[in-house]
Amino acid sequence: MYSNFELDVLKEIGNIGAGNAATALSVIISKKVLIKIPEVLIVPLGEVINIMKSPESFVTGIFFRIEGDLKSNCVLIIPEKETKNLLALLLKEEVKDLLDLSEIEKSALMEVGNILVSSFISALSDFTKLNLKISVPSLALDMAAAILSFPLTIYGIMGDTALLLSTEFFGDSDGVVIDFYLIPDDDKSFKKLLKAIGVDFIDDDDTSGNR
């Protein structure tokens, strides 16, 4: 169970990152982009499917590997309708079939993913003073539940706890809901993240009784 303090700090980091991303997107499309304050959850990876609105729905997944002081996988999940809204916002054109995307459309989605993740990771790094580096993005189109297993296939490792930030961007078209999953490689990495935002832990193997 995580405290309101931890969640509030993560929400503020997410809010800063989302704000920076909205500013960057505004520059790209030359129009103002608004955001909703992100919702934040910390959940066991096995329970993520239970909080997904439609785990069997078709979505866009954008994947990143995070290296440095917090080795993690990162997954952006964008529902089908919102993906089309996002492409309409970026490219000023209607997309009917996500399975028939052009290279330009795929590149646009990965660039937005890169902006969003870079903005959040930069905000997280600035706040925690952790050294964090992100990989180039990978793109997949599949059912939401299947998307979450992709990082294991791509990067060969995936932890069992997920930090979820869910936010919504608004432009001229309908809103675009984006779910951001940060999945540290192991429990030790997740504790490092929480400790960096001001939460102290006693190591399980610390039997000295010292604090």
mmCIF file with all atom_site columns, C-alpha atoms in Angstrom:
data_model
loop_
_atom_site.group_PDB
_atom_site.id
_atom_site.type_symbol
_atom_site.label_atom_id
_atom_site.label_alt_id
_atom_site.label_comp_id
_atom_site.label_asym_id
_atom_site.label_entity_id
_atom_site.label_seq_id
_atom_site.pdbx_PDB_ins_code
_atom_site.Cartn_x
_atom_site.Cartn_y
_atom_site.Cartn_z
_atom_site.occupancy
_atom_site.B_iso_or_equiv
_atom_site.pdbx_formal_charge
_atom_site.auth_seq_id
_atom_site.auth_comp_id
_atom_site.auth_asym_id
_atom_site.auth_atom_id
_atom_site.pdbx_PDB_model_num
ATOM 1   C CA . MET A 1 1   ? 0.000   0.000  0.000   1.00 0.00 ? 1   MET A CA 1
ATOM 2   C CA . TYR A 1 2   ? 1.396   3.401  -0.908  1.00 0.00 ? 2   TYR A CA 1
ATOM 3   C CA . SER A 1 3   ? 0.779   6.665  0.925   1.00 0.00 ? 3   SER A CA 1
ATOM 4   C CA . ASN A 1 4   ? -0.996  9.736  -0.395  1.00 0.00 ? 4   ASN A CA 1
ATOM 5   C CA . PHE A 1 5   ? 2.331   11.555 -0.128  1.00 0.00 ? 5   PHE A CA 1
ATOM 6   C CA . GLU A 1 6   ? 4.054   9.175  -2.533  1.00 0.00 ? 6   GLU A CA 1
ATOM 7   C CA . LEU A 1 7   ? 1.160   9.306  -4.993  1.00 0.00 ? 7   LEU A CA 1
ATOM 8   C CA . ASP A 1 8   ? 0.923   13.108 -4.760  1.00 0.00 ? 8   ASP A CA 1
ATOM 9   C CA . VAL A 1 9   ? 4.637   13.482 -5.507  1.00 0.00 ? 9   VAL A CA 1
ATOM 10  C CA . LEU A 1 10  ? 4.373   11.125 -8.487  1.00 0.00 ? 10  LEU A CA 1
ATOM 11  C CA . LYS A 1 11  ? 1.263   12.973 -9.683  1.00 0.00 ? 11  LYS A CA 1
ATOM 12  C CA . GLU A 1 12  ? 3.127   16.287 -9.508  1.00 0.00 ? 12  GLU A CA 1
ATOM 13  C CA . ILE A 1 13  ? 6.055   14.814 -11.455 1.00 0.00 ? 13  ILE A CA 1
ATOM 14  C CA . GLY A 1 14  ? 3.561   13.473 -13.997 1.00 0.00 ? 14  GLY A CA 1
ATOM 15  C CA . ASN A 1 15  ? 1.843   16.860 -14.167 1.00 0.00 ? 15  ASN A CA 1
ATOM 16  C CA . ILE A 1 16  ? 5.154   18.628 -14.870 1.00 0.00 ? 16  ILE A CA 1
ATOM 17  C CA . GLY A 1 17  ? 6.067   16.045 -17.510 1.00 0.00 ? 17  GLY A CA 1
ATOM 18  C CA . ALA A 1 18  ? 2.639   16.218 -19.164 1.00 0.00 ? 18  ALA A CA 1
ATOM 19  C CA . GLY A 1 19  ? 2.777   20.025 -19.126 1.00 0.00 ? 19  GLY A CA 1
ATOM 20  C CA . ASN A 1 20  ? 6.166   19.986 -20.837 1.00 0.00 ? 20  ASN A CA 1
ATOM 21  C CA . ALA A 1 21  ? 4.842   17.484 -23.386 1.00 0.00 ? 21  ALA A CA 1
ATOM 22  C CA . ALA A 1 22  ? 1.789   19.655 -24.087 1.00 0.00 ? 22  ALA A CA 1
ATOM 23  C CA . THR A 1 23  ? 4.073   22.640 -24.687 1.00 0.00 ? 23  THR A CA 1
ATOM 24  C CA . ALA A 1 24  ? 6.213   20.607 -27.099 1.00 0.00 ? 24  ALA A CA 1
ATOM 25  C CA . LEU A 1 25  ? 3.129   19.328 -28.946 1.00 0.00 ? 25  LEU A CA 1
ATOM 26  C CA . SER A 1 26  ? 1.801   22.896 -29.188 1.00 0.00 ? 26  SER A CA 1
ATOM 27  C CA . VAL A 1 27  ? 4.994   23.912 -30.978 1.00 0.00 ? 27  VAL A CA 1
ATOM 28  C CA . ILE A 1 28  ? 4.694   20.975 -33.417 1.00 0.00 ? 28  ILE A CA 1
ATOM 29  C CA . ILE A 1 29  ? 1.094   21.664 -34.429 1.00 0.00 ? 29  ILE A CA 1
ATOM 30  C CA . SER A 1 30  ? 1.242   25.457 -33.918 1.00 0.00 ? 30  SER A CA 1
ATOM 31  C CA . LYS A 1 31  ? -1.857  25.336 -31.741 1.00 0.00 ? 31  LYS A CA 1
ATOM 32  C CA . LYS A 1 32  ? -2.516  25.302 -28.025 1.00 0.00 ? 32  LYS A CA 1
ATOM 33  C CA . VAL A 1 33  ? -2.696  21.855 -26.411 1.00 0.00 ? 33  VAL A CA 1
ATOM 34  C CA . LEU A 1 34  ? -4.353  21.468 -22.995 1.00 0.00 ? 34  LEU A CA 1
ATOM 35  C CA . ILE A 1 35  ? -3.969  18.609 -20.502 1.00 0.00 ? 35  ILE A CA 1
ATOM 36  C CA . LYS A 1 36  ? -5.828  17.084 -17.590 1.00 0.00 ? 36  LYS A CA 1
ATOM 37  C CA . ILE A 1 37  ? -3.960  16.510 -14.330 1.00 0.00 ? 37  ILE A CA 1
ATOM 38  C CA . PRO A 1 38  ? -2.730  12.896 -14.510 1.00 0.00 ? 38  PRO A CA 1
ATOM 39  C CA . GLU A 1 39  ? -4.266  10.125 -12.444 1.00 0.00 ? 39  GLU A CA 1
ATOM 40  C CA . VAL A 1 40  ? -1.632  7.994  -10.685 1.00 0.00 ? 40  VAL A CA 1
ATOM 41  C CA . LEU A 1 41  ? -1.787  4.367  -9.563  1.00 0.00 ? 41  LEU A CA 1
ATOM 42  C CA . ILE A 1 42  ? 0.857   1.894  -8.354  1.00 0.00 ? 42  ILE A CA 1
ATOM 43  C CA . VAL A 1 43  ? -0.322  -1.649 -9.032  1.00 0.00 ? 43  VAL A CA 1
ATOM 44  C CA . PRO A 1 44  ? 1.023   -5.197 -9.366  1.00 0.00 ? 44  PRO A CA 1
ATOM 45  C CA . LEU A 1 45  ? 1.539   -5.880 -13.062 1.00 0.00 ? 45  LEU A CA 1
ATOM 46  C CA . GLY A 1 46  ? -0.783  -8.888 -12.828 1.00 0.00 ? 46  GLY A CA 1
ATOM 47  C CA . GLU A 1 47  ? -3.644  -6.593 -11.796 1.00 0.00 ? 47  GLU A CA 1
ATOM 48  C CA . VAL A 1 48  ? -3.185  -4.036 -14.574 1.00 0.00 ? 48  VAL A CA 1
ATOM 49  C CA . ILE A 1 49  ? -5.565  -5.915 -16.847 1.00 0.00 ? 49  ILE A CA 1
ATOM 50  C CA . ASN A 1 50  ? -8.267  -5.534 -14.151 1.00 0.00 ? 50  ASN A CA 1
ATOM 51  C CA . ILE A 1 51  ? -8.046  -1.734 -14.237 1.00 0.00 ? 51  ILE A CA 1
ATOM 52  C CA . MET A 1 52  ? -7.921  -1.471 -18.015 1.00 0.00 ? 52  MET A CA 1
ATOM 53  C CA . LYS A 1 53  ? -11.193 -0.117 -19.368 1.00 0.00 ? 53  LYS A CA 1
ATOM 54  C CA . SER A 1 54  ? -11.186 -2.511 -22.337 1.00 0.00 ? 54  SER A CA 1
ATOM 55  C CA . PRO A 1 55  ? -8.359  -5.105 -22.222 1.00 0.00 ? 55  PRO A CA 1
ATOM 56  C CA . GLU A 1 56  ? -9.661  -6.772 -25.396 1.00 0.00 ? 56  GLU A CA 1
ATOM 57  C CA . SER A 1 57  ? -9.808  -3.519 -27.353 1.00 0.00 ? 57  SER A CA 1
ATOM 58  C CA . PHE A 1 58  ? -7.404  -2.644 -30.169 1.00 0.00 ? 58  PHE A CA 1
ATOM 59  C CA . VAL A 1 59  ? -4.772  -0.087 -29.138 1.00 0.00 ? 59  VAL A CA 1
ATOM 60  C CA . THR A 1 60  ? -1.470  1.480  -30.102 1.00 0.00 ? 60  THR A CA 1
ATOM 61  C CA . GLY A 1 61  ? 1.509   0.587  -27.919 1.00 0.00 ? 61  GLY A CA 1
ATOM 62  C CA . ILE A 1 62  ? 4.761   2.579  -27.900 1.00 0.00 ? 62  ILE A CA 1
ATOM 63  C CA . PHE A 1 63  ? 7.669   1.038  -26.016 1.00 0.00 ? 63  PHE A CA 1
ATOM 64  C CA . PHE A 1 64  ? 10.865  2.379  -24.499 1.00 0.00 ? 64  PHE A CA 1
ATOM 65  C CA . ARG A 1 65  ? 13.679  0.929  -22.460 1.00 0.00 ? 65  ARG A CA 1
ATOM 66  C CA . ILE A 1 66  ? 14.889  3.090  -19.548 1.00 0.00 ? 66  ILE A CA 1
ATOM 67  C CA . GLU A 1 67  ? 18.532  2.662  -18.512 1.00 0.00 ? 67  GLU A CA 1
ATOM 68  C CA . GLY A 1 68  ? 20.738  4.341  -15.917 1.00 0.00 ? 68  GLY A CA 1
ATOM 69  C CA . ASP A 1 69  ? 19.899  4.498  -12.204 1.00 0.00 ? 69  ASP A CA 1
ATOM 70  C CA . LEU A 1 70  ? 16.371  3.102  -12.682 1.00 0.00 ? 70  LEU A CA 1
ATOM 71  C CA . LYS A 1 71  ? 16.324  0.233  -15.163 1.00 0.00 ? 71  LYS A CA 1
ATOM 72  C CA . SER A 1 72  ? 12.767  -0.060 -16.378 1.00 0.00 ? 72  SER A CA 1
ATOM 73  C CA . ASN A 1 73  ? 10.425  -0.676 -19.277 1.00 0.00 ? 73  ASN A CA 1
ATOM 74  C CA . CYS A 1 74  ? 8.015   2.020  -20.353 1.00 0.00 ? 74  CYS A CA 1
ATOM 75  C CA . VAL A 1 75  ? 4.788   1.457  -22.288 1.00 0.00 ? 75  VAL A CA 1
ATOM 76  C CA . LEU A 1 76  ? 2.415   4.067  -23.691 1.00 0.00 ? 76  LEU A CA 1
ATOM 77  C CA . ILE A 1 77  ? -1.051  2.744  -24.515 1.00 0.00 ? 77  ILE A CA 1
ATOM 78  C CA . ILE A 1 78  ? -3.342  4.814  -26.732 1.00 0.00 ? 78  ILE A CA 1
ATOM 79  C CA . PRO A 1 79  ? -6.855  3.510  -27.559 1.00 0.00 ? 79  PRO A CA 1
ATOM 80  C CA . GLU A 1 80  ? -7.815  3.114  -31.224 1.00 0.00 ? 80  GLU A CA 1
ATOM 81  C CA . LYS A 1 81  ? -10.173 6.104  -31.346 1.00 0.00 ? 81  LYS A CA 1
ATOM 82  C CA . GLU A 1 82  ? -7.672  8.335  -29.540 1.00 0.00 ? 82  GLU A CA 1
ATOM 83  C CA . THR A 1 83  ? -4.889  7.205  -31.884 1.00 0.00 ? 83  THR A CA 1
ATOM 84  C CA . LYS A 1 84  ? -6.972  8.408  -34.817 1.00 0.00 ? 84  LYS A CA 1
ATOM 85  C CA . ASN A 1 85  ? -7.714  11.668 -32.960 1.00 0.00 ? 85  ASN A CA 1
ATOM 86  C CA . LEU A 1 86  ? -4.006  12.118 -32.283 1.00 0.00 ? 86  LEU A CA 1
ATOM 87  C CA . LEU A 1 87  ? -3.069  11.588 -35.925 1.00 0.00 ? 87  LEU A CA 1
ATOM 88  C CA . ALA A 1 88  ? -5.800  14.025 -36.972 1.00 0.00 ? 88  ALA A CA 1
ATOM 89  C CA . LEU A 1 89  ? -4.346  16.550 -34.517 1.00 0.00 ? 89  LEU A CA 1
ATOM 90  C CA . LEU A 1 90  ? -0.812  16.041 -35.833 1.00 0.00 ? 90  LEU A CA 1
ATOM 91  C CA . LEU A 1 91  ? -1.277  15.482 -39.556 1.00 0.00 ? 91  LEU A CA 1
ATOM 92  C CA . LYS A 1 92  ? -4.633  17.157 -40.247 1.00 0.00 ? 92  LYS A CA 1
ATOM 93  C CA . GLU A 1 93  ? -5.928  14.021 -41.967 1.00 0.00 ? 93  GLU A CA 1
ATOM 94  C CA . GLU A 1 94  ? -8.410  11.252 -41.199 1.00 0.00 ? 94  GLU A CA 1
ATOM 95  C CA . VAL A 1 95  ? -7.083  7.746  -40.576 1.00 0.00 ? 95  VAL A CA 1
ATOM 96  C CA . LYS A 1 96  ? -9.570  4.914  -41.053 1.00 0.00 ? 96  LYS A CA 1
ATOM 97  C CA . ASP A 1 97  ? -7.494  1.760  -40.528 1.00 0.00 ? 97  ASP A CA 1
ATOM 98  C CA . LEU A 1 98  ? -4.647  1.593  -37.998 1.00 0.00 ? 98  LEU A CA 1
ATOM 99  C CA . LEU A 1 99  ? -3.432  -1.652 -39.566 1.00 0.00 ? 99  LEU A CA 1
ATOM 100 C CA . ASP A 1 100 ? -2.705  0.258  -42.759 1.00 0.00 ? 100 ASP A CA 1
ATOM 101 C CA . LEU A 1 101 ? -0.681  3.169  -41.384 1.00 0.00 ? 101 LEU A CA 1
ATOM 102 C CA . SER A 1 102 ? 1.853   4.880  -43.602 1.00 0.00 ? 102 SER A CA 1
ATOM 103 C CA . GLU A 1 103 ? 5.465   5.280  -42.488 1.00 0.00 ? 103 GLU A CA 1
ATOM 104 C CA . ILE A 1 104 ? 4.793   8.973  -41.894 1.00 0.00 ? 104 ILE A CA 1
ATOM 105 C CA . GLU A 1 105 ? 1.863   8.134  -39.592 1.00 0.00 ? 105 GLU A CA 1
ATOM 106 C CA . LYS A 1 106 ? 3.904   5.564  -37.681 1.00 0.00 ? 106 LYS A CA 1
ATOM 107 C CA . SER A 1 107 ? 6.770   8.024  -37.333 1.00 0.00 ? 107 SER A CA 1
ATOM 108 C CA . ALA A 1 108 ? 4.365   10.687 -36.053 1.00 0.00 ? 108 ALA A CA 1
ATOM 109 C CA . LEU A 1 109 ? 3.059   8.359  -33.335 1.00 0.00 ? 109 LEU A CA 1
ATOM 110 C CA . MET A 1 110 ? 6.564   7.363  -32.255 1.00 0.00 ? 110 MET A CA 1
ATOM 111 C CA . GLU A 1 111 ? 7.653   11.005 -32.201 1.00 0.00 ? 111 GLU A CA 1
ATOM 112 C CA . VAL A 1 112 ? 4.736   11.910 -29.934 1.00 0.00 ? 112 VAL A CA 1
ATOM 113 C CA . GLY A 1 113 ? 5.605   8.929  -27.740 1.00 0.00 ? 113 GLY A CA 1
ATOM 114 C CA . ASN A 1 114 ? 9.194   10.127 -27.604 1.00 0.00 ? 114 ASN A CA 1
ATOM 115 C CA . ILE A 1 115 ? 8.084   13.637 -26.596 1.00 0.00 ? 115 ILE A CA 1
ATOM 116 C CA . LEU A 1 116 ? 5.763   12.326 -23.860 1.00 0.00 ? 116 LEU A CA 1
ATOM 117 C CA . VAL A 1 117 ? 8.238   9.861  -22.378 1.00 0.00 ? 117 VAL A CA 1
ATOM 118 C CA . SER A 1 118 ? 11.202  12.245 -22.631 1.00 0.00 ? 118 SER A CA 1
ATOM 119 C CA . SER A 1 119 ? 9.167   14.956 -20.880 1.00 0.00 ? 119 SER A CA 1
ATOM 120 C CA . PHE A 1 120 ? 8.142   12.652 -18.041 1.00 0.00 ? 120 PHE A CA 1
ATOM 121 C CA . ILE A 1 121 ? 11.570  11.048 -17.636 1.00 0.00 ? 121 ILE A CA 1
ATOM 122 C CA . SER A 1 122 ? 13.199  14.488 -17.637 1.00 0.00 ? 122 SER A CA 1
ATOM 123 C CA . ALA A 1 123 ? 10.811  15.680 -14.913 1.00 0.00 ? 123 ALA A CA 1
ATOM 124 C CA . LEU A 1 124 ? 11.415  12.481 -12.930 1.00 0.00 ? 124 LEU A CA 1
ATOM 125 C CA . SER A 1 125 ? 15.190  12.814 -13.287 1.00 0.00 ? 125 SER A CA 1
ATOM 126 C CA . ASP A 1 126 ? 15.158  16.490 -12.266 1.00 0.00 ? 126 ASP A CA 1
ATOM 127 C CA . PHE A 1 127 ? 13.101  15.746 -9.160  1.00 0.00 ? 127 PHE A CA 1
ATOM 128 C CA . THR A 1 128 ? 14.877  12.587 -8.008  1.00 0.00 ? 128 THR A CA 1
ATOM 129 C CA . LYS A 1 129 ? 18.399  13.390 -9.293  1.00 0.00 ? 129 LYS A CA 1
ATOM 130 C CA . LEU A 1 130 ? 18.484  9.910  -10.831 1.00 0.00 ? 130 LEU A CA 1
ATOM 131 C CA . ASN A 1 131 ? 20.435  9.498  -14.060 1.00 0.00 ? 131 ASN A CA 1
ATOM 132 C CA . LEU A 1 132 ? 17.906  8.183  -16.592 1.00 0.00 ? 132 LEU A CA 1
ATOM 133 C CA . LYS A 1 133 ? 18.297  7.464  -20.309 1.00 0.00 ? 133 LYS A CA 1
ATOM 134 C CA . ILE A 1 134 ? 15.617  6.336  -22.767 1.00 0.00 ? 134 ILE A CA 1
ATOM 135 C CA . SER A 1 135 ? 15.914  4.164  -25.866 1.00 0.00 ? 135 SER A CA 1
ATOM 136 C CA . VAL A 1 136 ? 14.456  4.864  -29.286 1.00 0.00 ? 136 VAL A CA 1
ATOM 137 C CA . PRO A 1 137 ? 10.751  3.925  -29.463 1.00 0.00 ? 137 PRO A CA 1
ATOM 138 C CA . SER A 1 138 ? 9.192   0.733  -30.827 1.00 0.00 ? 138 SER A CA 1
ATOM 139 C CA . LEU A 1 139 ? 5.600   0.622  -32.092 1.00 0.00 ? 139 LEU A CA 1
ATOM 140 C CA . ALA A 1 140 ? 2.986   -2.154 -31.942 1.00 0.00 ? 140 ALA A CA 1
ATOM 141 C CA . LEU A 1 141 ? -0.739  -2.421 -32.687 1.00 0.00 ? 141 LEU A CA 1
ATOM 142 C CA . ASP A 1 142 ? -2.645  -5.124 -30.831 1.00 0.00 ? 142 ASP A CA 1
ATOM 143 C CA . MET A 1 143 ? -5.147  -5.817 -28.048 1.00 0.00 ? 143 MET A CA 1
ATOM 144 C CA . ALA A 1 144 ? -4.440  -3.849 -24.872 1.00 0.00 ? 144 ALA A CA 1
ATOM 145 C CA . ALA A 1 145 ? -3.810  -6.938 -22.748 1.00 0.00 ? 145 ALA A CA 1
ATOM 146 C CA . ALA A 1 146 ? -1.322  -8.316 -25.278 1.00 0.00 ? 146 ALA A CA 1
ATOM 147 C CA . ILE A 1 147 ? 0.532   -5.010 -25.543 1.00 0.00 ? 147 ILE A CA 1
ATOM 148 C CA . LEU A 1 148 ? 1.755   -5.223 -21.945 1.00 0.00 ? 148 LEU A CA 1
ATOM 149 C CA . SER A 1 149 ? 3.614   -8.472 -22.647 1.00 0.00 ? 149 SER A CA 1
ATOM 150 C CA . PHE A 1 150 ? 5.585   -6.928 -25.514 1.00 0.00 ? 150 PHE A CA 1
ATOM 151 C CA . PRO A 1 151 ? 8.385   -5.374 -23.398 1.00 0.00 ? 151 PRO A CA 1
ATOM 152 C CA . LEU A 1 152 ? 9.375   -8.835 -22.206 1.00 0.00 ? 152 LEU A CA 1
ATOM 153 C CA . THR A 1 153 ? 9.672   -9.936 -25.839 1.00 0.00 ? 153 THR A CA 1
ATOM 154 C CA . ILE A 1 154 ? 11.534  -6.808 -26.926 1.00 0.00 ? 154 ILE A CA 1
ATOM 155 C CA . TYR A 1 155 ? 13.867  -6.249 -23.981 1.00 0.00 ? 155 TYR A CA 1
ATOM 156 C CA . GLY A 1 156 ? 13.969  -9.684 -22.317 1.00 0.00 ? 156 GLY A CA 1
ATOM 157 C CA . ILE A 1 157 ? 13.138  -8.473 -18.802 1.00 0.00 ? 157 ILE A CA 1
ATOM 158 C CA . MET A 1 158 ? 10.140  -6.978 -17.015 1.00 0.00 ? 158 MET A CA 1
ATOM 159 C CA . GLY A 1 159 ? 9.318   -6.379 -13.362 1.00 0.00 ? 159 GLY A CA 1
ATOM 160 C CA . ASP A 1 160 ? 6.060   -7.114 -11.545 1.00 0.00 ? 160 ASP A CA 1
ATOM 161 C CA . THR A 1 161 ? 5.005   -3.638 -10.317 1.00 0.00 ? 161 THR A CA 1
ATOM 162 C CA . ALA A 1 162 ? 3.733   -0.855 -12.563 1.00 0.00 ? 162 ALA A CA 1
ATOM 163 C CA . LEU A 1 163 ? 3.432   2.885  -12.056 1.00 0.00 ? 163 LEU A CA 1
ATOM 164 C CA . LEU A 1 164 ? 0.477   4.082  -14.134 1.00 0.00 ? 164 LEU A CA 1
ATOM 165 C CA . LEU A 1 165 ? -0.122  7.687  -15.122 1.00 0.00 ? 165 LEU A CA 1
ATOM 166 C CA . SER A 1 166 ? -3.239  8.357  -17.158 1.00 0.00 ? 166 SER A CA 1
ATOM 167 C CA . THR A 1 167 ? -3.712  11.779 -18.751 1.00 0.00 ? 167 THR A CA 1
ATOM 168 C CA . GLU A 1 168 ? -5.670  13.430 -21.534 1.00 0.00 ? 168 GLU A CA 1
ATOM 169 C CA . PHE A 1 169 ? -4.577  15.984 -24.126 1.00 0.00 ? 169 PHE A CA 1
ATOM 170 C CA . PHE A 1 170 ? -6.957  18.373 -25.893 1.00 0.00 ? 170 PHE A CA 1
ATOM 171 C CA . GLY A 1 171 ? -6.529  20.232 -29.177 1.00 0.00 ? 171 GLY A CA 1
ATOM 172 C CA . ASP A 1 172 ? -9.040  21.142 -31.875 1.00 0.00 ? 172 ASP A CA 1
ATOM 173 C CA . SER A 1 173 ? -10.254 17.545 -32.133 1.00 0.00 ? 173 SER A CA 1
ATOM 174 C CA . ASP A 1 174 ? -11.595 15.269 -29.420 1.00 0.00 ? 174 ASP A CA 1
ATOM 175 C CA . GLY A 1 175 ? -9.417  14.530 -26.402 1.00 0.00 ? 175 GLY A CA 1
ATOM 176 C CA . VAL A 1 176 ? -6.595  11.989 -26.561 1.00 0.00 ? 176 VAL A CA 1
ATOM 177 C CA . VAL A 1 177 ? -6.327  9.674  -23.539 1.00 0.00 ? 177 VAL A CA 1
ATOM 178 C CA . ILE A 1 178 ? -2.869  8.197  -23.003 1.00 0.00 ? 178 ILE A CA 1
ATOM 179 C CA . ASP A 1 179 ? -1.895  5.663  -20.341 1.00 0.00 ? 179 ASP A CA 1
ATOM 180 C CA . PHE A 1 180 ? 1.769   5.658  -19.359 1.00 0.00 ? 180 PHE A CA 1
ATOM 181 C CA . TYR A 1 181 ? 3.166   2.552  -17.637 1.00 0.00 ? 181 TYR A CA 1
ATOM 182 C CA . LEU A 1 182 ? 6.609   2.638  -16.006 1.00 0.00 ? 182 LEU A CA 1
ATOM 183 C CA . ILE A 1 183 ? 7.649   -0.889 -15.019 1.00 0.00 ? 183 ILE A CA 1
ATOM 184 C CA . PRO A 1 184 ? 10.934  -1.143 -13.050 1.00 0.00 ? 184 PRO A CA 1
ATOM 185 C CA . ASP A 1 185 ? 12.912  -4.349 -13.651 1.00 0.00 ? 185 ASP A CA 1
ATOM 186 C CA . ASP A 1 186 ? 12.582  -5.541 -10.048 1.00 0.00 ? 186 ASP A CA 1
ATOM 187 C CA . ASP A 1 187 ? 11.413  -4.606 -6.553  1.00 0.00 ? 187 ASP A CA 1
ATOM 188 C CA . LYS A 1 188 ? 14.821  -3.159 -5.710  1.00 0.00 ? 188 LYS A CA 1
ATOM 189 C CA . SER A 1 189 ? 14.545  -0.714 -8.604  1.00 0.00 ? 189 SER A CA 1
ATOM 190 C CA . PHE A 1 190 ? 11.038  0.299  -7.534  1.00 0.00 ? 190 PHE A CA 1
ATOM 191 C CA . LYS A 1 191 ? 12.226  0.938  -3.971  1.00 0.00 ? 191 LYS A CA 1
ATOM 192 C CA . LYS A 1 192 ? 15.063  3.056  -5.391  1.00 0.00 ? 192 LYS A CA 1
ATOM 193 C CA . LEU A 1 193 ? 12.461  5.194  -7.166  1.00 0.00 ? 193 LEU A CA 1
ATOM 194 C CA . LEU A 1 194 ? 10.339  5.653  -4.045  1.00 0.00 ? 194 LEU A CA 1
ATOM 195 C CA . LYS A 1 195 ? 13.404  6.370  -1.907  1.00 0.00 ? 195 LYS A CA 1
ATOM 196 C CA . ALA A 1 196 ? 14.468  9.028  -4.410  1.00 0.00 ? 196 ALA A CA 1
ATOM 197 C CA . ILE A 1 197 ? 11.145  10.839 -3.909  1.00 0.00 ? 197 ILE A CA 1
ATOM 198 C CA . GLY A 1 198 ? 11.584  10.790 -0.142  1.00 0.00 ? 198 GLY A CA 1
ATOM 199 C CA . VAL A 1 199 ? 10.442  7.362  1.086   1.00 0.00 ? 199 VAL A CA 1
ATOM 200 C CA . ASP A 1 200 ? 12.929  5.400  3.202   1.00 0.00 ? 200 ASP A CA 1
ATOM 201 C CA . PHE A 1 201 ? 13.111  1.600  3.264   1.00 0.00 ? 201 PHE A CA 1
ATOM 202 C CA . ILE A 1 202 ? 14.948  -0.887 5.467   1.00 0.00 ? 202 ILE A CA 1
ATOM 203 C CA . ASP A 1 203 ? 16.535  -3.616 3.377   1.00 0.00 ? 203 ASP A CA 1
ATOM 204 C CA . ASP A 1 204 ? 15.052  -7.056 3.932   1.00 0.00 ? 204 ASP A CA 1
ATOM 205 C CA . ASP A 1 205 ? 18.491  -8.481 4.685   1.00 0.00 ? 205 ASP A CA 1
ATOM 206 C CA . ASP A 1 206 ? 19.318  -5.791 7.242   1.00 0.00 ? 206 ASP A CA 1
ATOM 207 C CA . THR A 1 207 ? 19.376  -7.715 10.492  1.00 0.00 ? 207 THR A CA 1
ATOM 208 C CA . SER A 1 208 ? 21.654  -5.366 12.389  1.00 0.00 ? 208 SER A CA 1
ATOM 209 C CA . GLY A 1 209 ? 18.791  -3.430 13.899  1.00 0.00 ? 209 GLY A CA 1
ATOM 210 C CA . ASN A 1 210 ? 20.433  -0.172 12.810  1.00 0.00 ? 210 ASN A CA 1
ATOM 211 C CA . ARG A 1 211 ? 18.472  2.657  11.235  1.00 0.00 ? 211 ARG A CA 1
#
